[in-house]
Short mmCIF file of C-alpha atoms in Angstrom, two decimals:
data_model
loop_
_atom_site.label_atom_id
_atom_site.label_comp_id
_atom_site.label_asym_id
_atom_site.label_seq_id
_atom_site.Cartn_x
_atom_site.Cartn_y
_atom_site.Cartn_z
CA UNK Z 1 18.05 -59.61 -48.19
CA UNK Z 2 17.16 -58.19 -44.81
CA UNK Z 3 19.54 -59.81 -42.27
CA UNK Z 4 16.75 -60.26 -39.74
CA UNK Z 5 14.79 -62.37 -42.23
CA UNK Z 6 17.71 -64.59 -43.18
CA UNK Z 7 17.14 -67.22 -40.43
CA UNK Z 8 13.48 -67.48 -41.47
CA UNK Z 9 14.32 -67.89 -45.15
CA UNK Z 10 17.05 -70.44 -44.38
CA UNK Z 11 14.61 -72.41 -42.24
CA UNK Z 12 11.91 -72.30 -44.92
CA UNK Z 13 14.27 -73.38 -47.72
CA UNK Z 14 15.78 -76.22 -45.69
CA UNK Z 15 12.33 -77.40 -44.59
CA UNK Z 16 11.02 -77.38 -48.16
CA UNK Z 17 14.09 -79.27 -49.37
CA UNK Z 18 13.73 -81.86 -46.60
CA UNK Z 19 10.03 -82.29 -47.36
CA UNK Z 20 10.69 -82.78 -51.08
CA UNK Z 21 13.36 -85.38 -50.40
CA UNK Z 22 11.26 -87.21 -47.82
CA UNK Z 23 8.17 -87.20 -50.04
CA UNK Z 24 10.18 -88.57 -52.96
CA UNK Z 25 11.62 -91.34 -50.79
CA UNK Z 26 8.18 -92.30 -49.52
CA UNK Z 27 6.70 -92.21 -53.01
CA UNK Z 28 9.40 -94.13 -54.88
CA UNK Z 29 11.12 -96.31 -52.26
CA UNK Z 30 8.18 -97.14 -49.97
CA UNK Z 31 5.00 -96.66 -52.03
CA UNK Z 32 1.74 -97.29 -50.21
CA UNK Z 33 3.28 -97.41 -46.72
CA UNK Z 34 1.67 -94.09 -45.71
CA UNK Z 35 -1.94 -95.01 -46.47
CA UNK Z 36 -2.99 -95.78 -42.90
CA UNK Z 37 -0.90 -93.22 -41.02
CA UNK Z 38 -2.49 -91.21 -38.25
CA UNK Z 39 -0.89 -88.00 -39.58
CA UNK Z 40 -0.01 -87.48 -43.25
CA UNK Z 41 3.57 -86.46 -43.97
CA UNK Z 42 2.37 -83.01 -45.09
CA UNK Z 43 0.82 -82.42 -41.66
CA UNK Z 44 4.03 -83.45 -39.90
CA UNK Z 45 6.16 -81.15 -42.02
CA UNK Z 46 3.60 -78.37 -41.61
CA UNK Z 47 3.65 -78.67 -37.82
CA UNK Z 48 7.43 -78.86 -37.56
CA UNK Z 49 7.92 -76.10 -40.15
CA UNK Z 50 5.69 -73.74 -38.20
CA UNK Z 51 7.49 -74.60 -34.97
CA UNK Z 52 10.90 -74.09 -36.56
CA UNK Z 53 9.91 -70.80 -38.17
CA UNK Z 54 8.57 -69.60 -34.82
CA UNK Z 55 11.80 -70.65 -33.09
CA UNK Z 56 13.94 -68.93 -35.75
CA UNK Z 57 11.87 -65.75 -35.43
CA UNK Z 58 12.11 -65.70 -31.62
CA UNK Z 59 15.85 -66.41 -31.74
CA UNK Z 60 16.34 -63.55 -34.19
CA UNK Z 61 14.45 -61.21 -31.89
CA UNK Z 62 16.37 -62.48 -28.87
CA UNK Z 63 19.69 -61.89 -30.63
CA UNK Z 64 18.80 -58.23 -31.19
CA UNK Z 65 17.78 -57.69 -27.56
CA UNK Z 66 20.38 -59.82 -25.74
CA UNK Z 67 22.72 -62.13 -27.63
CA UNK Z 68 23.72 -63.86 -24.38
CA UNK Z 69 20.20 -65.28 -24.04
CA UNK Z 70 20.03 -66.95 -27.47
CA UNK Z 71 21.31 -70.33 -26.24
CA UNK Z 72 18.95 -70.46 -23.27
CA UNK Z 73 16.03 -69.37 -25.41
CA UNK Z 74 16.88 -72.04 -27.97
CA UNK Z 75 16.93 -74.74 -25.29
CA UNK Z 76 13.63 -73.58 -23.79
CA UNK Z 77 11.84 -73.42 -27.14
CA UNK Z 78 13.27 -76.78 -28.20
CA UNK Z 79 12.01 -78.38 -24.98
CA UNK Z 80 8.56 -76.90 -25.54
CA UNK Z 81 8.59 -78.19 -29.12
CA UNK Z 82 9.60 -81.66 -27.89
CA UNK Z 83 6.65 -81.71 -25.48
CA UNK Z 84 4.28 -80.62 -28.27
CA UNK Z 85 5.76 -83.30 -30.54
CA UNK Z 86 5.15 -85.94 -27.87
CA UNK Z 87 1.54 -84.78 -27.50
CA UNK Z 88 1.20 -85.07 -31.27
CA UNK Z 89 2.81 -88.53 -31.31
CA UNK Z 90 0.90 -89.93 -28.31
CA UNK Z 91 -2.14 -91.14 -30.35
CA UNK Z 92 0.22 -93.05 -32.64
CA UNK Z 93 2.00 -94.64 -29.69
CA UNK Z 94 -1.25 -95.76 -28.06
CA UNK Z 95 -3.01 -96.89 -31.23
CA UNK Z 96 -3.89 -100.55 -31.54
CA UNK Z 97 -2.53 -100.81 -35.07
CA UNK Z 98 0.02 -103.52 -35.66
CA UNK Z 99 2.29 -101.65 -38.08
CA UNK Z 100 3.13 -98.31 -36.46
CA UNK Z 101 6.91 -98.77 -36.43
CA UNK Z 102 7.37 -97.21 -39.87
CA UNK Z 103 5.19 -94.25 -38.92
CA UNK Z 104 7.12 -93.76 -35.67
CA UNK Z 105 10.44 -93.92 -37.50
CA UNK Z 106 9.28 -91.29 -39.97
CA UNK Z 107 7.97 -89.08 -37.17
CA UNK Z 108 11.30 -89.21 -35.35
CA UNK Z 109 13.18 -88.67 -38.62
CA UNK Z 110 11.18 -85.49 -39.24
CA UNK Z 111 11.77 -84.41 -35.63
CA UNK Z 112 15.53 -84.97 -36.03
CA UNK Z 113 15.62 -83.15 -39.38
CA UNK Z 114 14.00 -80.08 -37.89
CA UNK Z 115 16.11 -80.23 -34.75
CA UNK Z 116 19.17 -80.18 -37.02
CA UNK Z 117 17.79 -77.25 -39.02
CA UNK Z 118 17.08 -75.27 -35.86
CA UNK Z 119 20.52 -76.04 -34.45
CA UNK Z 120 22.27 -74.93 -37.63
CA UNK Z 121 20.25 -71.70 -37.77
CA UNK Z 122 20.96 -71.03 -34.08
CA UNK Z 123 24.68 -71.61 -34.46
CA UNK Z 124 24.77 -69.29 -37.47
CA UNK Z 125 22.96 -66.62 -35.46
CA UNK Z 126 25.51 -66.91 -32.68
CA UNK Z 127 28.49 -66.81 -35.05
CA UNK Z 128 27.44 -63.50 -36.62
CA UNK Z 129 28.72 -60.42 -34.91
#
């Protein structure tokens, strides 16, 4: 495999695995709890997958140009993603629905999963010589 594509493939595989596990949990452990969500779980994973793939791509390009800037670039892109995630979550936070706690917990779980994936990919990029 092309070494420059490895962070992208790792991100995609980890995201797909996380989605499968999360979807199975929601289907078998908490059936019917997602019916009135503002964003379906597929949309959340799609958004965060695209963000994570973009971050992995930019970090790979940054590593080639200047490895010393990978950490700063990671922090900047993660902050931008956090702002975008808040913008995405804002309608859920301001909705008048009574039962949004489960949806908020799932949103933050997906955010944390992808933050972990991005951190692992970034650390692996920095460890390679």
